[in-house]
Amino acid sequence: MNAENQIQLPQNVLTIMNVIKEYGAESYVVGGCVRDSLLGRNPKDWDICSPVLPSELMPLFHEKGYRTIETGIQHGTFTVIIDNECYEITTYRRDGKYTDNRHPDNIEFVSDLEEDLARRDFTINAIAYNPQEGIIDAFCGEEDLRDGTLRCVGNAKERFQEDALRIMRALRFSAVYGFHIEEQTSESMMECAPLLHNIAVERINKEFTTILLSDQIDTILLHYQYIIAQFIPCIETYNQDQIKFLSQWLKKSPKDLSIRLAILFEHVHDYKPSLDYLRYDNITVKDVCALVDHFHDVYFLHTPITMKRHLRDYGMNCIYKLLYMRSSDPANTDLQMERYTKCLRILDEIRKTEACYSIRQLQVNGRDLIKLGMKPGQSIGKLLNMLLNEVIDGYIENDPIMLIARAGVLIQEGEFE
């Protein structure tokens, strides 16, 4: 990898590094921005490290008119804002013990870059760079990037005992980048997996959601079922055949959170506690519950009337997702796949033409029925549903004049007040 060609520092980053250079100190970009640059990806953030303390550097940026934020002074971190963009600058440090499996009890500022790199999680994140010296790679991170290997810096078990969230980060890097997890790193992840119970569930949720929506979710589930079972216990009850089938199903499914969660829980009787534990938002939980609870209730026939009835009963969002969920099932026969494909075409046409399948689409409403002499109450809803069903079944068009006329007939024939 040619760092000179692959790492293009933004002008604002160069400006920050020049300010630090004017002070007489070195600085480097480090971590994810270097990793992503070497992989040919666009970095989301540019993190800078330096041996100088924030208390010494911040006044220099103030003198040059730049605003700063004390984002983590106790850890040696502050943020410089240039052109409304935020850039974090962190002092080299050595971490103390991690008694909570997440944060160091104390830190010690150091002057040596390699000591700072040694505290980081994976070799691919322990690479630093500046234009003067080029790549600083004390732990062979470049080689691991070339080989597509994820490896801890130093002792893997110690890294995961320090911060158990690194277990989920390892799975995410493997899932998103397609990296193979090195053997000792993998074994230590499995051994330390129970420590995930000490991690805030919101952090686990964020990492797991990214993993679930990745192209490699099948590989992760097949090899790391035990880790996922730490926060979704029902996964541990699946045998290898079930896990293999589930992995294939997830791999084929759309990258939709509620669909993939529903697939994960489709065979689970009591899945709601896992959703609650992971603290997904109410809309996601509602969608997942609808998909799991109705998965076996809806039989899809590729006729417009049948599809409109399903839409009436479950709504457009649920039916679309149920169809995508069903059509990605690895056990489908060719005939089933053909049927689901036809159903999706019909659904697309219904949505495109705005064909009527719900009361709110009817060209008549409760006020119109009151004008016909009906009294407000449940009977209005009952009559509107009767009209809707006749529209869906094709007995009458969704036309206001025809609907009012038909309502008048039904009022005379029925027991409506």
Coordinates of C-alpha atoms in Angstrom, one line a residue:
M1 CA 0.0 0.0 0.0
N2 CA 1.4 3.4 -0.9
A3 CA 0.4 5.7 1.9
E4 CA 1.5 8.8 0.0
N5 CA -1.1 8.1 -2.6
Q6 CA -3.8 6.6 -0.4
I7 CA -3.9 9.0 2.5
Q8 CA -5.0 12.4 1.4
L9 CA -5.3 14.7 4.4
P10 CA -8.1 17.4 4.2
Q11 CA -6.8 21.0 4.3
N12 CA -8.4 21.5 7.7
V13 CA -6.5 18.6 9.1
L14 CA -3.2 20.0 7.7
T15 CA -4.1 23.3 9.2
I16 CA -4.4 21.7 12.7
M17 CA -1.2 19.7 12.3
N18 CA 0.6 22.9 11.2
V19 CA -0.6 24.7 14.4
I20 CA 0.8 21.9 16.5
K21 CA 4.0 22.0 14.4
E22 CA 4.4 25.7 15.1
Y23 CA 4.3 24.9 18.8
G24 CA 7.3 22.6 18.2
A25 CA 5.5 19.3 18.5
E26 CA 4.7 16.3 16.3
S27 CA 1.2 15.1 15.5
Y28 CA -0.4 12.3 13.5
V29 CA -3.7 11.2 12.1
V30 CA -4.5 7.9 13.7
G31 CA -7.1 5.1 13.9
G32 CA -10.1 4.7 11.7
C33 CA -9.2 7.5 9.3
V34 CA -5.9 5.9 8.5
R35 CA -7.5 2.4 8.2
D36 CA -10.2 3.6 5.9
S37 CA -7.8 5.6 3.7
L38 CA -5.6 2.6 3.2
L39 CA -8.7 0.5 2.3
G40 CA -9.7 3.1 -0.3
R41 CA -12.7 4.3 1.7
N42 CA -13.6 7.9 2.6
P43 CA -13.0 8.4 6.3
K44 CA -16.0 9.7 8.3
D45 CA -13.8 11.4 10.9
W46 CA -10.2 12.5 11.2
D47 CA -8.7 12.0 14.6
I48 CA -5.3 13.6 15.5
C49 CA -2.9 12.6 18.3
S50 CA 0.0 14.6 19.8
P51 CA 2.2 14.5 22.9
V52 CA 1.0 18.0 23.9
L53 CA -1.6 18.4 26.6
P54 CA -5.0 20.1 25.7
S55 CA -4.2 22.9 28.2
E56 CA -1.2 23.9 26.1
L57 CA -2.7 23.4 22.7
M58 CA -6.1 25.0 23.1
P59 CA -4.8 28.6 23.6
L60 CA -2.9 28.3 20.4
F61 CA -6.1 27.5 18.4
H62 CA -7.9 30.3 20.2
E63 CA -5.2 32.8 19.2
K64 CA -5.8 31.8 15.6
G65 CA -9.6 32.3 15.9
Y66 CA -10.7 28.7 16.1
R67 CA -13.3 27.5 18.5
T68 CA -12.6 24.5 20.7
I69 CA -14.7 22.2 22.9
E70 CA -13.5 20.3 26.0
T71 CA -15.0 17.0 24.8
G72 CA -12.9 14.8 27.1
I73 CA -10.2 16.8 28.9
Q74 CA -9.8 14.1 31.6
H75 CA -8.7 11.7 28.8
G76 CA -6.6 14.3 27.0
T77 CA -9.1 15.0 24.3
F78 CA -10.5 18.3 22.9
T79 CA -12.2 19.3 19.7
V80 CA -11.3 22.0 17.2
I81 CA -14.0 23.4 15.0
I82 CA -13.0 24.6 11.5
D83 CA -15.6 25.4 8.9
N84 CA -18.2 23.8 11.1
E85 CA -16.4 20.5 11.0
C86 CA -15.2 18.9 14.3
Y87 CA -11.7 17.4 14.7
E88 CA -10.6 15.6 17.8
I89 CA -7.1 16.0 19.2
T90 CA -5.9 13.6 21.9
T91 CA -2.8 13.5 23.9
Y92 CA -0.7 10.3 23.8
R93 CA -1.6 8.2 26.8
R94 CA -1.3 4.9 28.6
D95 CA -4.4 3.4 30.1
G96 CA -4.7 2.0 33.7
K97 CA -6.8 -0.9 34.8
Y98 CA -10.3 -1.5 33.5
T99 CA -12.3 -2.7 36.5
D100 CA -15.6 -2.1 34.8
N101 CA -14.7 -3.9 31.5
R102 CA -15.3 -0.7 29.6
H103 CA -13.4 2.4 30.8
P104 CA -9.9 2.8 32.3
D105 CA -9.8 3.6 36.0
N106 CA -7.0 6.1 35.3
I107 CA -4.8 7.2 32.4
E108 CA -1.2 8.5 32.2
F109 CA -0.1 10.9 29.6
V110 CA 3.0 9.8 27.7
S111 CA 5.3 11.3 25.1
D112 CA 5.9 8.2 23.0
L113 CA 3.6 7.5 20.1
E114 CA 4.2 3.8 20.2
E115 CA 2.9 3.6 23.8
D116 CA -0.3 5.3 22.7
L117 CA -0.7 2.9 19.8
A118 CA -0.1 -0.1 22.1
R119 CA -3.3 0.7 24.1
R120 CA -5.6 0.4 21.0
D121 CA -7.9 -2.5 20.2
F122 CA -6.9 -3.9 16.8
T123 CA -3.7 -3.7 14.7
I124 CA -5.7 -2.1 11.8
N125 CA -6.7 0.7 14.2
A126 CA -3.1 1.2 15.6
I127 CA -1.6 2.9 12.5
A128 CA -0.6 6.5 12.5
Y129 CA 0.5 8.9 9.7
N130 CA 1.8 12.3 9.0
P131 CA 3.2 13.7 5.8
Q132 CA 6.7 14.2 7.1
E133 CA 7.3 10.6 8.4
G134 CA 4.7 8.7 6.5
I135 CA 3.2 5.5 8.1
I136 CA 4.0 4.6 11.7
D137 CA 3.0 1.0 12.0
A138 CA 4.5 -0.7 15.1
F139 CA 2.0 -3.6 15.2
C140 CA 1.9 -4.7 11.5
G141 CA -1.6 -3.3 10.9
E142 CA -0.8 -2.6 7.2
E143 CA 0.0 -6.3 6.7
D144 CA -3.3 -7.3 8.4
L145 CA -5.2 -4.9 6.2
R146 CA -3.6 -6.5 3.1
D147 CA -4.5 -9.9 4.4
G148 CA -8.0 -9.0 5.5
T149 CA -7.2 -10.1 9.1
L150 CA -8.5 -8.7 12.3
R151 CA -6.1 -9.1 15.2
C152 CA -5.8 -7.6 18.6
V153 CA -2.9 -5.4 19.6
G154 CA -0.9 -7.4 22.1
N155 CA -2.7 -10.0 24.3
A156 CA -6.2 -10.5 22.9
K157 CA -7.8 -11.7 26.1
E158 CA -6.4 -8.6 28.0
R159 CA -7.8 -6.3 25.3
F160 CA -11.3 -7.8 25.6
Q161 CA -11.2 -7.9 29.5
E162 CA -10.3 -4.2 29.4
D163 CA -13.2 -3.3 27.2
A164 CA -15.8 -6.0 26.4
L165 CA -17.4 -3.8 23.8
R166 CA -14.4 -4.6 21.6
I167 CA -15.9 -8.0 21.1
M168 CA -18.8 -6.4 19.3
R169 CA -16.5 -4.1 17.5
A170 CA -14.6 -7.1 16.2
L171 CA -17.7 -8.7 14.9
R172 CA -18.7 -5.4 13.2
F173 CA -15.3 -5.0 11.5
S174 CA -15.5 -8.6 10.3
A175 CA -19.1 -8.1 9.1
V176 CA -18.6 -4.7 7.4
Y177 CA -15.1 -5.2 6.0
G178 CA -15.3 -8.9 5.5
F179 CA -12.2 -9.5 7.6
H180 CA -11.2 -12.9 8.9
I181 CA -10.8 -12.8 12.7
E182 CA -7.4 -14.3 13.7
E183 CA -7.6 -17.4 15.8
Q184 CA -6.3 -16.1 19.2
T185 CA -8.5 -13.1 18.8
S186 CA -11.5 -15.2 18.0
E187 CA -10.9 -17.6 20.9
S188 CA -10.5 -14.7 23.3
M189 CA -13.8 -13.2 22.1
M190 CA -15.6 -16.4 22.9
E191 CA -14.0 -16.7 26.3
C192 CA -14.7 -13.1 27.3
A193 CA -18.3 -13.0 25.8
P194 CA -20.1 -13.1 29.2
L195 CA -18.4 -9.8 30.0
L196 CA -20.8 -8.2 27.5
H197 CA -23.4 -8.2 30.3
N198 CA -21.3 -5.3 31.8
I199 CA -21.7 -3.2 28.7
A200 CA -24.5 -0.6 28.2
V201 CA -27.1 -2.2 26.1
E202 CA -27.4 0.9 23.9
R203 CA -23.8 0.3 22.8
I204 CA -24.5 -3.4 22.1
N205 CA -27.6 -2.4 20.1
K206 CA -25.7 0.0 17.9
E207 CA -23.0 -2.6 17.1
F208 CA -25.4 -5.5 16.6
T209 CA -27.7 -3.5 14.3
T210 CA -24.8 -2.8 12.0
I211 CA -23.8 -6.4 12.1
L212 CA -27.4 -7.6 11.4
L213 CA -27.7 -5.4 8.4
S214 CA -24.3 -6.4 6.9
D215 CA -23.6 -8.7 4.0
Q216 CA -21.7 -11.0 6.4
I217 CA -24.5 -11.6 8.9
D218 CA -24.6 -15.3 7.9
T219 CA -21.0 -15.9 8.7
I220 CA -21.2 -14.0 12.0
L221 CA -24.2 -16.0 13.1
L222 CA -22.7 -19.3 12.1
H223 CA -19.4 -18.8 13.9
Y224 CA -20.4 -16.6 16.8
Q225 CA -23.8 -17.9 17.9
Y226 CA -22.5 -18.0 21.5
I227 CA -21.6 -14.3 21.5
I228 CA -25.0 -13.2 20.1
A229 CA -26.7 -15.4 22.7
Q230 CA -25.3 -13.2 25.4
F231 CA -27.9 -10.6 24.6
I232 CA -30.4 -12.7 22.6
P233 CA -30.6 -15.8 24.8
C234 CA -33.0 -17.7 22.5
I235 CA -30.3 -18.0 19.9
E236 CA -28.4 -20.4 22.1
T237 CA -31.3 -22.9 21.8
Y238 CA -30.9 -23.3 18.1
N239 CA -29.1 -26.4 16.8
Q240 CA -26.5 -26.1 14.0
D241 CA -29.1 -27.0 11.3
Q242 CA -31.4 -24.3 12.5
I243 CA -28.6 -21.8 12.7
K244 CA -27.4 -22.7 9.2
F245 CA -31.0 -22.3 7.9
L246 CA -31.4 -19.0 9.7
S247 CA -28.1 -17.7 8.4
Q248 CA -29.1 -18.4 4.8
W249 CA -32.5 -16.7 5.3
L250 CA -30.9 -13.6 6.7
K251 CA -28.3 -13.5 3.9
K252 CA -31.1 -13.6 1.3
S253 CA -33.3 -11.1 3.0
P254 CA -33.5 -7.3 2.3
K255 CA -31.3 -5.1 4.6
D256 CA -34.3 -4.0 6.6
L257 CA -34.0 -3.9 10.4
S258 CA -37.5 -5.1 11.2
I259 CA -37.4 -7.8 8.6
R260 CA -34.1 -9.2 9.7
L261 CA -35.1 -9.1 13.4
A262 CA -38.3 -10.8 12.6
I263 CA -36.4 -13.6 10.8
L264 CA -34.2 -13.9 13.8
F265 CA -37.2 -14.4 16.1
E266 CA -39.6 -16.2 13.7
H267 CA -39.1 -19.6 15.4
V268 CA -39.1 -18.1 19.0
H269 CA -42.2 -18.4 21.1
D270 CA -41.2 -15.6 23.6
Y271 CA -39.2 -13.2 21.6
K272 CA -40.5 -9.9 23.1
P273 CA -38.1 -9.8 26.1
S274 CA -35.1 -9.8 23.7
L275 CA -36.5 -6.8 21.8
D276 CA -37.2 -5.0 25.1
Y277 CA -33.7 -5.8 26.4
L278 CA -32.1 -4.4 23.3
R279 CA -34.2 -1.2 23.6
Y280 CA -35.2 -0.9 20.0
D281 CA -37.5 2.0 19.3
N282 CA -41.3 1.6 19.5
I283 CA -41.8 1.7 15.7
T284 CA -39.3 -1.1 15.1
V285 CA -40.7 -3.2 17.9
K286 CA -44.2 -2.8 16.6
D287 CA -43.1 -3.8 13.0
V288 CA -41.2 -6.8 14.3
C289 CA -44.1 -8.0 16.4
A290 CA -46.5 -7.7 13.5
L291 CA -44.2 -9.6 11.2
V292 CA -43.6 -12.4 13.7
D293 CA -47.1 -12.7 14.9
H294 CA -48.7 -12.7 11.4
F295 CA -46.1 -14.7 9.6
H296 CA -48.2 -17.8 9.4
D297 CA -51.6 -16.0 9.3
V298 CA -51.4 -14.6 5.8
Y299 CA -51.6 -16.9 2.8
F300 CA -50.6 -15.0 -0.3
L301 CA -52.7 -15.6 -3.5
H302 CA -51.6 -13.5 -6.5
T303 CA -55.0 -11.8 -7.1
P304 CA -55.7 -8.1 -6.7
I305 CA -58.7 -8.8 -4.5
T306 CA -56.8 -11.1 -2.1
M307 CA -53.9 -8.5 -1.9
K308 CA -56.3 -5.7 -1.1
R309 CA -57.9 -7.8 1.6
H310 CA -54.5 -8.3 3.2
L311 CA -53.7 -4.6 2.9
R312 CA -57.1 -3.8 4.6
D313 CA -56.3 -6.1 7.5
Y314 CA -52.6 -5.5 8.0
G315 CA -51.5 -2.3 6.1
M316 CA -49.1 -1.7 3.2
N317 CA -45.9 -1.6 5.3
C318 CA -46.6 -5.0 7.0
I319 CA -47.7 -6.8 3.8
Y320 CA -44.7 -5.6 1.9
K321 CA -42.3 -6.7 4.6
L322 CA -44.1 -10.0 5.0
L323 CA -43.8 -10.7 1.3
Y324 CA -40.1 -9.9 1.3
M325 CA -39.6 -12.0 4.4
R326 CA -41.5 -14.9 2.8
S327 CA -39.8 -14.6 -0.6
S328 CA -36.3 -14.8 1.0
D329 CA -37.1 -18.0 2.8
P330 CA -34.4 -20.6 1.6
A331 CA -37.1 -23.4 1.8
N332 CA -39.2 -21.8 -0.9
T333 CA -40.0 -23.9 -4.0
D334 CA -39.8 -22.4 -7.5
L335 CA -43.6 -22.3 -7.5
Q336 CA -43.7 -20.4 -4.2
M337 CA -41.1 -17.9 -5.5
E338 CA -43.1 -17.3 -8.6
R339 CA -46.2 -16.7 -6.5
Y340 CA -44.5 -14.3 -4.2
T341 CA -43.0 -12.4 -7.2
K342 CA -46.5 -12.0 -8.7
C343 CA -47.8 -10.8 -5.4
L344 CA -45.1 -8.2 -5.2
R345 CA -46.0 -7.0 -8.7
I346 CA -49.7 -6.7 -7.8
L347 CA -48.7 -4.9 -4.6
D348 CA -46.6 -2.4 -6.6
E349 CA -49.5 -1.8 -9.0
I350 CA -52.0 -1.2 -6.1
R351 CA -49.6 1.3 -4.6
K352 CA -48.9 3.0 -7.9
T353 CA -52.6 3.3 -8.9
E354 CA -53.6 4.2 -5.3
A355 CA -56.3 1.5 -5.5
C356 CA -58.7 1.6 -2.6
Y357 CA -58.1 -0.9 0.3
S358 CA -58.7 1.2 3.4
I359 CA -61.6 3.3 4.8
R360 CA -59.5 6.4 4.6
Q361 CA -59.3 6.0 0.8
L362 CA -63.1 5.7 0.4
Q363 CA -64.7 8.6 -1.4
V364 CA -67.3 8.8 1.3
N365 CA -66.9 9.4 5.0
G366 CA -68.9 9.5 8.3
R367 CA -70.1 13.0 7.7
D368 CA -71.7 12.0 4.4
L369 CA -73.5 9.1 6.1
I370 CA -74.8 11.4 8.8
K371 CA -76.2 13.6 6.1
L372 CA -78.1 10.5 4.9
G373 CA -79.8 10.4 8.3
M374 CA -77.5 8.1 10.3
K375 CA -76.7 8.9 13.9
P376 CA -73.1 9.1 15.0
G377 CA -71.9 5.8 16.5
Q378 CA -70.5 2.4 15.7
S379 CA -73.1 1.8 12.9
I380 CA -71.2 4.4 10.8
G381 CA -68.0 2.4 11.0
K382 CA -69.9 -0.8 10.3
L383 CA -71.4 0.7 7.1
L384 CA -68.1 2.2 6.0
N385 CA -66.5 -1.3 6.3
M386 CA -69.3 -2.8 4.3
L387 CA -68.8 -0.3 1.5
L388 CA -65.0 -0.8 1.6
N389 CA -65.4 -4.6 1.3
E390 CA -67.7 -4.1 -1.7
V391 CA -65.2 -1.8 -3.3
I392 CA -62.3 -4.3 -2.7
D393 CA -64.4 -7.2 -4.1
G394 CA -65.2 -5.1 -7.2
Y395 CA -69.0 -4.9 -6.7
I396 CA -68.9 -1.1 -6.7
E397 CA -66.4 1.6 -7.8
N398 CA -64.8 4.0 -5.3
D399 CA -67.0 6.8 -6.6
P400 CA -68.7 9.3 -4.3
I401 CA -72.0 9.2 -6.1
M402 CA -72.1 5.5 -6.4
L403 CA -71.0 5.0 -2.8
I404 CA -73.7 7.4 -1.4
A405 CA -76.4 5.6 -3.5
R406 CA -75.2 2.2 -2.3
A407 CA -75.1 3.5 1.3
G408 CA -78.7 4.6 1.0
V409 CA -79.7 1.1 -0.1
L410 CA -77.8 -0.6 2.7
I411 CA -79.3 1.8 5.2
Q412 CA -82.8 0.8 4.0
E413 CA -81.9 -2.9 4.0
G414 CA -79.9 -3.0 7.3
E415 CA -80.5 -2.1 10.9
F416 CA -78.8 1.2 10.8
E417 CA -80.2 4.2 12.8

